[in-house]
Structures are given as structure tokens and as C-alpha cells.
Amino acid sequence: MLPSMTTFDLLLPEDTLRHPDSAKWKFYPDDVLPLWVADMDFAVAPAILAALQERLTRGLGYAPFEVEATPLAPLLREKLATQGLADLPTGGLRTLPGVVPGLYAAVAGLSSPGDEILTMTPIYPPFLGSIRDQGRTLRAVPLLQQEDGWQIDWDALEAAVSPATRVLMLCHPHNPTGRVWTTEELKRLGEFVLRHRLWVISDELHADLSFGGPHVAFASVHPELLQRTVTLTGPCKTYNTAGLGIGAMISHNVALLDRITALTRGVQGHPSALSITMWIAALEGGAEWLAAVLAQLRSNRDHLSARLRQELPWVRFSPPEATYLALLDFRQHPRSADIQQFLLTEAKVGLNDGPPFGEGYQGFVRLNFATSPELLDEAINRIVRAVTQSE
Ligand SMILES: Cc1ncc(COP(=O)(O)O)c(C=O)c1O
């Protein structure tokens, strides 16, 4: 039985965060505030910490080889059912060493070299890597940047399909725009997919980090989509556990998962015992911690939005509906051609640069606001000072 925790500190001090074992905090020099890679500057959830400590007292041998033989399977099935993915068949749920391995494996399993794959840009860069690195042809469909936020360009999507198109890769919620696709948009995408007989790889890793209502899985909006979709998920964005590497692929079409598994057998490895223990503990006891995280993220998002609107109104920005990532459009700045480097050297803030998210995103940067209000404010101060001094 895990101890019940009612209070905990979410925010870690800067000197704890700035440790050589943190990619986020060690990538840039010590005078830089790193608001880039998607890790949160928050302490481990008490339920996870307790479960990991307890697991270590019993050694570190292999965990059961089949996820169905662990308590993780029923917990995940229960959770997926709340997102519309009820009644997963036996074999419809498989663990992965992470979601990126799942993106690559699913591309390998659902297409052949030379096939075309659609995705909507800007997009989390490994989507593009999983297509290009495996000799598939990228059909990038840019989202429309409108006053009411980032929108799907339905005409461009239709125009991008050819007889060689096999797969749509969807990110829902969407990294880096923070869009949560509405049920209407998902249904329209579903009709598009069924009309063109595409497979879908739907990365729903950020599902728990929505500031709106409960997550609706893409595959759930039409019964036929359950047979055409592989959904990818994992605990790492929700519970800030990327260092423990685990994910899952899910489909009602077990033959699809068999095909993917067969193609990547031996190179996928097995999830670590600690990662399985962590995910179980998160699902069983992480709710209170997650509620605190979401409250902090919402407050940070609103603060960032208010300050940008007030102090840098020319920076185009649509507050994200999910995730802790903010895509900022600095194309009106004189240094837009190297804006990430400019903000790094002049503001001492480390952000993700736009171009890896797709062609046409020079002048954009992605800011990770999952940090303390103090560090977020300091980063905004530095950015505002640097860009106003250079005006
Ligand atoms: C949409 C999306 N997919 C996958 C990943 C990475 O997942 P993993 O670390 O499990 O490979 C991220 C990380 O930020 C992400 O934002």
C-alpha cells in the first residue's frame, strides 16, 4: 500500500534543476534559462517516488514480458475507455520503449519506401524524421495561422493526397501549436481518411494536458477508424517521466500491431521494470499531483499570454488549448532570420527553433512554460528587454 500524500512541493529550485544529468538544464551555458525540450521543472509525483523506492527494494530483474500480465494493462484499458477506446481486443495494447520508437515503428509497418505520408506542419520534429529517415515521401500540409488560432487547411489536405498516399500522421493534442482538435474536426478528418483509405498514426501523448474537457481519441469518432488507426500514448508528458522511457501502441486492429511488431522485433527492446512501476503508480495515485500541475500550467499560460499581449503585441501567439508549449511568431522582428540564436545570446533564454518543425517556420520559436512563475517571469523579462533594446 502506498502512503497517501496530501501535500507536496511541485516547484523545484533552480540549483536543483541545473544538474549535469538533466538534458534540459545542461544543454545551454549556466547563464541561460532553458525553456526548450518538453520536460517540466516540477518534482516527481509522490505516488511515483514511493512506488519506485519500493520497487528498488525488490531488485531489478525483468518485469513480466507481456504487458497483459501486469496491472498496467487493466489500468490503461480503463483509461483508454474514457477516451472512447473501449473494448480493446487481446493484443490491442503493446508497450514501447517510448512514443518516438512507436512513430518510427508504425511508419515502417503501415507504409513502404516511396509511399507518401501526410502530416500537418508545424509538427513535432520526429514525425518528419520518421518519414524521411525511412525513405517515405513527406507530404506536409501547413496549418493556417488565423486570428482564432491554428486551423486545418482542408483544401490543402485534399490537394496533397495522391494514389501513393498511405498514411496520415496526426498529433492530438498538437505539438507545437497546442491545438486540441474538436470532435467536428476529428470527424471531418475521419471522413477524409476513410474516403482515401489511409492508415492513421495518432500520437496522443499530450492527451492528459488539455485545459478543456476530457480527451476524445481520434479513432473513437467513427467505428471504421478503429480498424485504420494506431494510437500512441505514454506517461512521459503528463507525469514528467521522460527519463524512464515507456510508451504504448494501441489498436482495435490487432493485425496492424502484429505487422508493426514483426517489423521491429528485436530492436524495440523491452520497457524497463522501473518504467512499468512508474506508469502503474501514476495511473493509480497521480491524480492529485496532475491536478496541481494543470492548475500551474494554466496559470503560467495565462500569465505568458497576458504579458505578450501587453508588452510584445506584434508577436503572434495563440494560447495553447493543451500542453505547456507556446509557439511564438517573431517574424516581425528584424532578427527573425536567426531569432532563436538572437534570443539565446541577447536574452539568455534557450528556446526551440522553428525550422525543425517544418518548412516555413523560420522566425518562430517554441517556449516551454512548465516552470515556476518566477523563472517564467524572468525569462519573459529577458526576452522583452532584448527585443525592445534591439528595436
Ligand atoms: C507529440 C510527442 N510525441 C512524442 C514525444 C516523445 O515521446 P518519447 O519520449 O516517449 O519518445 C514527444 C515529446 O515531447 C511529443 O511531444
CSV table of C-alpha atoms and ligand atoms in Angstrom, one decimal:
chain,number,residue,atom,x,y,z
A,1,MET,CA,0.0,0.0,0.0
A,2,LEU,CA,1.5,3.4,-1.0
A,3,PRO,CA,1.4,6.2,1.6
A,4,SER,CA,-1.3,8.7,0.9
A,5,MET,CA,0.1,12.1,0.1
A,6,THR,CA,-1.9,15.2,0.6
A,7,THR,CA,0.8,17.9,0.3
A,8,PHE,CA,3.8,18.1,-1.9
A,9,ASP,CA,6.1,20.7,-3.4
A,10,LEU,CA,5.7,21.0,-7.1
A,11,LEU,CA,8.3,23.6,-7.9
A,12,LEU,CA,12.0,22.7,-7.7
A,13,PRO,CA,14.6,25.4,-7.1
A,14,GLU,CA,16.9,26.4,-9.9
A,15,ASP,CA,20.0,25.0,-8.3
A,16,THR,CA,18.3,21.6,-8.0
A,17,LEU,CA,17.2,21.7,-11.6
A,18,ARG,CA,20.6,22.8,-13.0
A,19,HIS,CA,22.3,19.4,-12.8
A,20,PRO,CA,24.5,17.6,-15.3
A,21,ASP,CA,22.1,14.7,-15.5
A,22,SER,CA,19.4,16.9,-17.0
A,23,ALA,CA,19.4,17.4,-20.8
A,24,LYS,CA,17.2,20.4,-20.5
A,25,TRP,CA,19.3,22.2,-17.9
A,26,LYS,CA,22.7,21.2,-19.1
A,27,PHE,CA,22.4,21.8,-22.8
A,28,TYR,CA,23.0,25.6,-22.6
A,29,PRO,CA,25.5,27.5,-20.5
A,30,ASP,CA,24.7,28.3,-16.9
A,31,ASP,CA,23.6,31.9,-17.6
A,32,VAL,CA,20.8,30.7,-19.9
A,33,LEU,CA,17.3,29.9,-18.8
A,34,PRO,CA,16.4,26.8,-20.7
A,35,LEU,CA,12.7,26.8,-21.8
A,36,TRP,CA,13.1,24.3,-24.7
A,37,VAL,CA,12.8,20.5,-24.6
A,38,ALA,CA,9.4,19.2,-23.3
A,39,ASP,CA,10.3,18.4,-19.7
A,40,MET,CA,8.6,20.1,-16.8
A,41,ASP,CA,10.6,21.8,-14.0
A,42,PHE,CA,8.4,20.0,-11.4
A,43,ALA,CA,9.1,17.4,-8.8
A,44,VAL,CA,8.3,13.8,-9.2
A,45,ALA,CA,4.8,12.9,-8.2
A,46,PRO,CA,4.8,11.5,-4.6
A,47,ALA,CA,3.0,8.3,-5.6
A,48,ILE,CA,5.6,7.6,-8.3
A,49,LEU,CA,8.5,8.3,-6.0
A,50,ALA,CA,7.1,6.0,-3.3
A,51,ALA,CA,6.5,3.2,-5.8
A,52,LEU,CA,9.9,3.4,-7.4
A,53,GLN,CA,11.6,3.4,-4.0
A,54,GLU,CA,9.6,0.3,-3.0
A,55,ARG,CA,10.3,-1.4,-6.3
A,56,LEU,CA,14.1,-1.0,-5.8
A,57,THR,CA,13.9,-2.9,-2.5
A,58,ARG,CA,13.0,-6.0,-4.6
A,59,GLY,CA,15.8,-6.0,-7.1
A,60,LEU,CA,15.8,-5.0,-10.8
A,61,GLY,CA,15.2,-8.2,-12.8
A,62,TYR,CA,13.0,-8.3,-15.9
A,63,ALA,CA,9.4,-7.2,-15.5
A,64,PRO,CA,6.8,-9.6,-16.9
A,65,PHE,CA,7.4,-9.8,-20.7
A,66,GLU,CA,3.7,-9.3,-21.6
A,67,VAL,CA,2.0,-6.1,-20.6
A,68,GLU,CA,-1.2,-8.1,-20.2
A,69,ALA,CA,0.5,-9.9,-17.3
A,70,THR,CA,1.0,-6.7,-15.4
A,71,PRO,CA,-1.5,-4.4,-13.6
A,72,LEU,CA,-0.7,-1.7,-16.2
A,73,ALA,CA,-2.9,-3.4,-18.9
A,74,PRO,CA,-6.2,-3.1,-17.0
A,75,LEU,CA,-5.4,0.4,-15.8
A,76,LEU,CA,-4.6,1.6,-19.3
A,77,ARG,CA,-7.7,-0.1,-20.8
A,78,GLU,CA,-9.8,1.6,-18.2
A,79,LYS,CA,-8.2,5.0,-19.0
A,80,LEU,CA,-8.5,4.5,-22.8
A,81,ALA,CA,-12.1,3.6,-22.4
A,82,THR,CA,-12.8,7.1,-21.0
A,83,GLN,CA,-11.3,8.5,-24.3
A,84,GLY,CA,-13.6,6.4,-26.5
A,85,LEU,CA,-11.2,3.4,-27.0
A,86,ALA,CA,-13.3,0.8,-25.1
A,87,ASP,CA,-13.2,-2.9,-25.7
A,88,LEU,CA,-9.7,-3.2,-26.9
A,89,PRO,CA,-9.2,-6.8,-28.1
A,90,THR,CA,-6.5,-9.1,-26.7
A,91,GLY,CA,-3.2,-8.0,-28.4
A,92,GLY,CA,-4.6,-4.5,-29.0
A,93,LEU,CA,-2.3,-2.9,-26.4
A,94,ARG,CA,1.5,-3.2,-26.6
A,95,THR,CA,4.3,-1.4,-24.7
A,96,LEU,CA,7.0,0.6,-26.5
A,97,PRO,CA,10.3,2.0,-25.2
A,98,GLY,CA,8.9,5.4,-26.0
A,99,VAL,CA,6.5,7.2,-28.3
A,100,VAL,CA,9.1,8.2,-30.8
A,101,PRO,CA,10.1,4.5,-31.3
A,102,GLY,CA,6.3,4.0,-31.9
A,103,LEU,CA,6.2,6.7,-34.6
A,104,TYR,CA,9.1,5.1,-36.4
A,105,ALA,CA,7.8,1.5,-36.0
A,106,ALA,CA,4.3,2.5,-37.1
A,107,VAL,CA,5.6,4.2,-40.3
A,108,ALA,CA,7.7,1.1,-41.0
A,109,GLY,CA,4.7,-1.1,-40.5
A,110,LEU,CA,2.0,0.9,-42.3
A,111,SER,CA,3.9,2.0,-45.4
A,112,SER,CA,6.6,1.0,-47.8
A,113,PRO,CA,9.6,3.0,-49.1
A,114,GLY,CA,8.4,5.6,-51.6
A,115,ASP,CA,4.9,5.8,-50.2
A,116,GLU,CA,3.6,9.2,-49.3
A,117,ILE,CA,2.7,10.2,-45.8
A,118,LEU,CA,0.7,13.2,-44.8
A,119,THR,CA,1.2,15.4,-41.7
A,120,MET,CA,0.2,18.9,-40.7
A,121,THR,CA,3.0,21.3,-40.0
A,122,PRO,CA,4.4,22.8,-37.8
A,123,ILE,CA,4.9,19.4,-36.2
A,124,TYR,CA,7.0,17.7,-33.5
A,125,PRO,CA,10.2,17.1,-35.5
A,126,PRO,CA,10.4,13.2,-35.1
A,127,PHE,CA,7.2,13.0,-37.2
A,128,LEU,CA,9.3,14.4,-40.1
A,129,GLY,CA,12.3,12.2,-39.2
A,130,SER,CA,10.2,9.0,-39.1
A,131,ILE,CA,9.0,9.7,-42.6
A,132,ARG,CA,12.3,11.0,-44.2
A,133,ASP,CA,14.7,8.7,-42.4
A,134,GLN,CA,12.8,5.6,-43.6
A,135,GLY,CA,12.7,6.6,-47.3
A,136,ARG,CA,9.0,7.7,-47.3
A,137,THR,CA,7.9,10.8,-49.1
A,138,LEU,CA,6.7,13.7,-46.8
A,139,ARG,CA,3.5,15.5,-47.8
A,140,ALA,CA,3.5,18.4,-45.4
A,141,VAL,CA,0.2,20.3,-45.2
A,142,PRO,CA,0.8,23.6,-43.3
A,143,LEU,CA,-1.9,24.6,-40.8
A,144,LEU,CA,-3.5,28.0,-41.3
A,145,GLN,CA,-2.4,30.7,-38.8
A,146,GLN,CA,-5.7,32.6,-38.2
A,147,GLU,CA,-7.0,35.2,-35.8
A,148,ASP,CA,-8.8,32.4,-33.9
A,149,GLY,CA,-5.8,30.2,-33.8
A,150,TRP,CA,-4.2,27.4,-35.9
A,151,GLN,CA,-6.7,25.7,-38.3
A,152,ILE,CA,-6.6,22.8,-40.6
A,153,ASP,CA,-6.3,23.7,-44.3
A,154,TRP,CA,-8.9,21.3,-45.6
A,155,ASP,CA,-8.3,22.2,-49.3
A,156,ALA,CA,-4.6,21.8,-49.0
A,157,LEU,CA,-5.1,18.4,-47.3
A,158,GLU,CA,-7.3,17.3,-50.1
A,159,ALA,CA,-4.8,18.6,-52.7
A,160,ALA,CA,-1.9,16.8,-51.0
A,161,VAL,CA,-3.4,13.3,-51.5
A,162,SER,CA,-2.3,11.1,-54.4
A,163,PRO,CA,-2.7,7.4,-55.2
A,164,ALA,CA,0.7,6.9,-53.4
A,165,THR,CA,-0.5,8.3,-50.1
A,166,ARG,CA,-0.8,5.7,-47.4
A,167,VAL,CA,-0.8,7.3,-44.0
A,168,LEU,CA,-1.9,10.4,-42.1
A,169,MET,CA,0.2,11.2,-39.1
A,170,LEU,CA,-1.8,13.1,-36.6
A,171,CYS,CA,-0.7,14.8,-33.3
A,172,HIS,CA,-3.7,15.3,-31.0
A,173,PRO,CA,-3.3,17.5,-29.0
A,174,HIS,CA,-0.9,19.1,-31.4
A,175,ASN,CA,2.7,19.8,-30.6
A,176,PRO,CA,3.8,22.6,-31.1
A,177,THR,CA,0.6,24.7,-31.6
A,178,GLY,CA,-1.3,23.3,-28.6
A,179,ARG,CA,-4.4,22.8,-30.6
A,180,VAL,CA,-6.9,20.2,-29.3
A,181,TRP,CA,-8.8,19.1,-32.4
A,182,THR,CA,-12.5,19.4,-31.8
A,183,THR,CA,-14.8,16.4,-32.3
A,184,GLU,CA,-16.1,18.1,-35.5
A,185,GLU,CA,-12.6,18.4,-36.8
A,186,LEU,CA,-11.8,14.8,-35.9
A,187,LYS,CA,-14.9,13.6,-37.7
A,188,ARG,CA,-14.1,15.6,-40.8
A,189,LEU,CA,-10.5,14.2,-40.7
A,190,GLY,CA,-12.0,10.8,-40.2
A,191,GLU,CA,-14.2,11.1,-43.3
A,192,PHE,CA,-11.1,12.3,-45.3
A,193,VAL,CA,-9.2,9.2,-44.1
A,194,LEU,CA,-11.9,6.8,-44.9
A,195,ARG,CA,-12.6,8.4,-48.4
A,196,HIS,CA,-8.9,8.0,-49.3
A,197,ARG,CA,-8.4,4.7,-47.4
A,198,LEU,CA,-5.5,5.9,-45.4
A,199,TRP,CA,-4.0,4.4,-42.3
A,200,VAL,CA,-3.6,6.8,-39.3
A,201,ILE,CA,-0.9,7.1,-36.7
A,202,SER,CA,-2.3,9.3,-34.0
A,203,ASP,CA,0.2,10.5,-31.4
A,204,GLU,CA,-2.0,11.3,-28.3
A,205,LEU,CA,0.8,11.7,-25.8
A,206,HIS,CA,-0.4,15.1,-24.6
A,207,ALA,CA,-4.0,13.9,-24.1
A,208,ASP,CA,-4.0,14.5,-20.3
A,209,LEU,CA,-2.6,18.0,-20.6
A,210,SER,CA,-5.7,19.5,-22.1
A,211,PHE,CA,-7.1,22.7,-20.4
A,212,GLY,CA,-10.6,21.9,-21.8
A,213,GLY,CA,-12.8,18.9,-21.4
A,214,PRO,CA,-11.8,15.2,-21.4
A,215,HIS,CA,-9.7,13.9,-24.3
A,216,VAL,CA,-11.6,12.4,-27.3
A,217,ALA,CA,-9.4,9.8,-29.1
A,218,PHE,CA,-9.3,10.3,-32.9
A,219,ALA,CA,-10.1,6.6,-33.6
A,220,SER,CA,-13.2,6.9,-31.5
A,221,VAL,CA,-15.1,9.2,-33.7
A,222,HIS,CA,-16.1,6.6,-36.3
A,223,PRO,CA,-16.3,2.8,-35.9
A,224,GLU,CA,-14.3,2.2,-39.1
A,225,LEU,CA,-11.4,4.4,-37.9
A,226,LEU,CA,-10.9,1.9,-35.0
A,227,GLN,CA,-9.7,-0.5,-37.7
A,228,ARG,CA,-7.5,2.0,-39.5
A,229,THR,CA,-5.7,3.7,-36.6
A,230,VAL,CA,-2.7,3.1,-34.4
A,231,THR,CA,-2.9,5.3,-31.4
A,232,LEU,CA,0.3,6.1,-29.5
A,233,THR,CA,0.5,7.2,-25.9
A,234,GLY,CA,2.7,7.2,-22.8
A,235,PRO,CA,3.1,8.8,-19.4
A,236,CYS,CA,6.1,11.0,-20.0
A,237,LYS,CA,4.5,14.3,-20.8
A,238,THR,CA,1.7,14.0,-18.2
A,239,TYR,CA,3.9,12.9,-15.3
A,240,ASN,CA,7.2,14.3,-16.4
A,241,THR,CA,8.9,10.9,-16.6
A,242,ALA,CA,10.7,11.1,-20.0
A,243,GLY,CA,13.9,9.8,-18.3
A,244,LEU,CA,12.2,6.5,-17.7
A,245,GLY,CA,11.2,5.8,-21.4
A,246,ILE,CA,8.0,3.9,-21.9
A,247,GLY,CA,5.0,4.2,-24.3
A,248,ALA,CA,2.2,2.1,-25.8
A,249,MET,CA,0.7,1.5,-29.1
A,250,ILE,CA,-3.0,0.7,-29.3
A,251,SER,CA,-5.3,-0.5,-32.0
A,252,HIS,CA,-8.6,-2.4,-32.3
A,253,ASN,CA,-7.0,-3.9,-35.5
A,254,VAL,CA,-4.6,-6.4,-33.9
A,255,ALA,CA,-3.2,-7.4,-37.3
A,256,LEU,CA,-1.8,-3.9,-37.7
A,257,LEU,CA,0.0,-4.1,-34.4
A,258,ASP,CA,1.2,-7.6,-35.4
A,259,ARG,CA,2.7,-6.2,-38.6
A,260,ILE,CA,4.4,-3.4,-36.8
A,261,THR,CA,5.7,-5.7,-34.1
A,262,ALA,CA,7.1,-8.2,-36.6
A,263,LEU,CA,9.0,-5.5,-38.5
A,264,THR,CA,10.6,-4.1,-35.4
A,265,ARG,CA,11.1,-7.2,-33.3
A,266,GLY,CA,14.4,-7.2,-31.5
A,267,VAL,CA,15.1,-3.5,-32.0
A,268,GLN,CA,12.3,-2.2,-29.7
A,269,GLY,CA,13.8,-3.7,-26.6
A,270,HIS,CA,11.6,-4.0,-23.6
A,271,PRO,CA,10.4,-1.3,-21.2
A,272,SER,CA,12.3,-1.1,-18.0
A,273,ALA,CA,10.9,-2.5,-14.8
A,274,LEU,CA,11.0,0.9,-13.3
A,275,SER,CA,9.1,2.5,-16.1
A,276,ILE,CA,6.3,0.0,-15.7
A,277,THR,CA,6.2,0.5,-12.0
A,278,MET,CA,6.2,4.3,-12.6
A,279,TRP,CA,3.3,4.2,-15.1
A,280,ILE,CA,1.2,2.0,-12.8
A,281,ALA,CA,1.8,4.3,-9.8
A,282,ALA,CA,1.0,7.3,-12.0
A,283,LEU,CA,-2.4,5.9,-13.1
A,284,GLU,CA,-3.2,4.7,-9.6
A,285,GLY,CA,-2.1,7.6,-7.5
A,286,GLY,CA,-1.1,10.5,-9.7
A,287,ALA,CA,-4.4,12.4,-9.9
A,288,GLU,CA,-3.8,14.9,-7.2
A,289,TRP,CA,-0.3,15.8,-8.5
A,290,LEU,CA,-1.6,16.1,-12.0
A,291,ALA,CA,-4.4,18.4,-10.9
A,292,ALA,CA,-1.8,20.7,-9.3
A,293,VAL,CA,0.3,20.6,-12.4
A,294,LEU,CA,-2.6,21.5,-14.7
A,295,ALA,CA,-3.5,24.4,-12.4
A,296,GLN,CA,0.1,25.7,-12.5
A,297,LEU,CA,0.3,25.3,-16.3
A,298,ARG,CA,-3.0,27.1,-16.9
A,299,SER,CA,-1.9,30.0,-14.7
A,300,ASN,CA,1.5,30.1,-16.5
A,301,ARG,CA,-0.2,30.0,-19.9
A,302,ASP,CA,-2.5,32.9,-19.0
A,303,HIS,CA,0.3,34.9,-17.5
A,304,LEU,CA,2.5,34.4,-20.6
A,305,SER,CA,-0.4,35.3,-22.9
A,306,ALA,CA,-1.2,38.5,-20.9
A,307,ARG,CA,2.4,39.7,-20.8
A,308,LEU,CA,2.9,39.0,-24.5
A,309,ARG,CA,-0.3,40.8,-25.4
A,310,GLN,CA,0.6,43.7,-23.3
A,311,GLU,CA,4.4,44.1,-23.9
A,312,LEU,CA,5.0,42.4,-27.3
A,313,PRO,CA,1.7,42.7,-29.1
A,314,TRP,CA,3.4,42.2,-32.5
A,315,VAL,CA,4.5,38.6,-31.5
A,316,ARG,CA,1.7,36.4,-32.9
A,317,PHE,CA,0.7,33.8,-30.5
A,318,SER,CA,-2.4,31.6,-29.9
A,319,PRO,CA,-2.6,30.4,-26.3
A,320,PRO,CA,-2.5,26.6,-26.4
A,321,GLU,CA,-5.6,24.6,-25.5
A,322,ALA,CA,-3.3,21.8,-24.2
A,323,THR,CA,0.4,21.2,-23.5
A,324,TYR,CA,2.9,23.6,-21.9
A,325,LEU,CA,4.4,24.6,-25.2
A,326,ALA,CA,3.8,28.0,-26.8
A,327,LEU,CA,4.7,28.7,-30.4
A,328,LEU,CA,5.7,32.3,-30.8
A,329,ASP,CA,5.8,34.0,-34.2
A,330,PHE,CA,8.7,36.6,-34.1
A,331,ARG,CA,8.7,37.1,-37.9
A,332,GLN,CA,8.1,40.8,-37.5
A,333,HIS,CA,11.4,41.1,-35.6
A,334,PRO,CA,14.4,42.4,-37.5
A,335,ARG,CA,16.4,39.3,-36.4
A,336,SER,CA,13.7,36.9,-37.5
A,337,ALA,CA,16.3,35.1,-39.7
A,338,ASP,CA,18.1,33.9,-36.6
A,339,ILE,CA,15.7,34.6,-33.9
A,340,GLN,CA,16.5,31.5,-31.7
A,341,GLN,CA,20.2,32.4,-31.7
A,342,PHE,CA,19.4,36.1,-31.1
A,343,LEU,CA,17.2,35.2,-28.0
A,344,LEU,CA,19.9,32.8,-26.8
A,345,THR,CA,22.8,35.3,-27.0
A,346,GLU,CA,20.9,38.5,-26.2
A,347,ALA,CA,18.2,37.4,-23.8
A,348,LYS,CA,19.9,34.3,-22.5
A,349,VAL,CA,16.8,32.2,-22.9
A,350,GLY,CA,17.1,28.8,-24.7
A,351,LEU,CA,14.1,28.0,-26.9
A,352,ASN,CA,13.4,25.5,-29.7
A,353,ASP,CA,13.9,27.0,-33.1
A,354,GLY,CA,11.1,26.9,-35.7
A,355,PRO,CA,12.7,25.2,-38.8
A,356,PRO,CA,12.9,21.7,-37.3
A,357,PHE,CA,9.0,21.8,-37.1
A,358,GLY,CA,8.7,22.0,-40.8
A,359,GLU,CA,9.5,24.2,-43.8
A,360,GLY,CA,8.3,27.8,-43.5
A,361,TYR,CA,8.8,28.2,-39.7
A,362,GLN,CA,11.9,30.3,-39.6
A,363,GLY,CA,11.1,33.2,-37.3
A,364,PHE,CA,9.1,31.0,-34.9
A,365,VAL,CA,10.3,29.7,-31.6
A,366,ARG,CA,8.7,27.2,-29.1
A,367,LEU,CA,8.7,28.2,-25.5
A,368,ASN,CA,8.2,25.6,-22.7
A,369,PHE,CA,6.3,27.3,-19.9
A,370,ALA,CA,6.3,24.3,-17.5
A,371,THR,CA,8.4,26.0,-14.9
A,372,SER,CA,8.0,28.2,-11.8
A,373,PRO,CA,6.2,31.5,-12.2
A,374,GLU,CA,9.4,33.2,-11.1
A,375,LEU,CA,11.6,31.6,-13.8
A,376,LEU,CA,8.9,32.2,-16.4
A,377,ASP,CA,8.7,35.9,-15.5
A,378,GLU,CA,12.4,36.2,-15.5
A,379,ALA,CA,12.5,34.6,-19.0
A,380,ILE,CA,9.8,36.9,-20.3
A,381,ASN,CA,11.6,39.9,-18.7
A,382,ARG,CA,14.8,38.9,-20.5
A,383,ILE,CA,13.0,38.4,-23.9
A,384,VAL,CA,11.2,41.7,-23.6
A,385,ARG,CA,14.4,43.6,-22.7
A,386,ALA,CA,16.4,42.0,-25.6
A,387,VAL,CA,13.8,42.6,-28.3
A,388,THR,CA,12.9,46.2,-27.2
A,389,GLN,CA,16.6,47.1,-26.9
A,390,SER,CA,17.2,46.0,-30.5
A,391,GLU,CA,14.2,47.9,-31.9
B,1,LIG,C1,4.0,14.7,-29.6
B,1,LIG,C2,5.1,14.0,-29.0
B,1,LIG,N1,5.4,12.7,-29.3
B,1,LIG,C3,6.4,12.0,-28.7
B,1,LIG,C4,7.3,12.6,-27.8
B,1,LIG,C5,8.4,11.9,-27.2
B,1,LIG,O1,8.0,10.7,-26.6
B,1,LIG,P1,9.0,9.7,-26.0
B,1,LIG,O2,10.0,10.4,-25.2
B,1,LIG,O3,8.1,8.7,-25.3
B,1,LIG,O4,9.7,9.0,-27.2
B,1,LIG,C6,7.1,14.0,-27.5
B,1,LIG,C7,8.0,14.7,-26.6
B,1,LIG,O5,7.9,15.8,-26.4
B,1,LIG,C8,6.0,14.7,-28.1
B,1,LIG,O6,5.7,15.9,-27.8
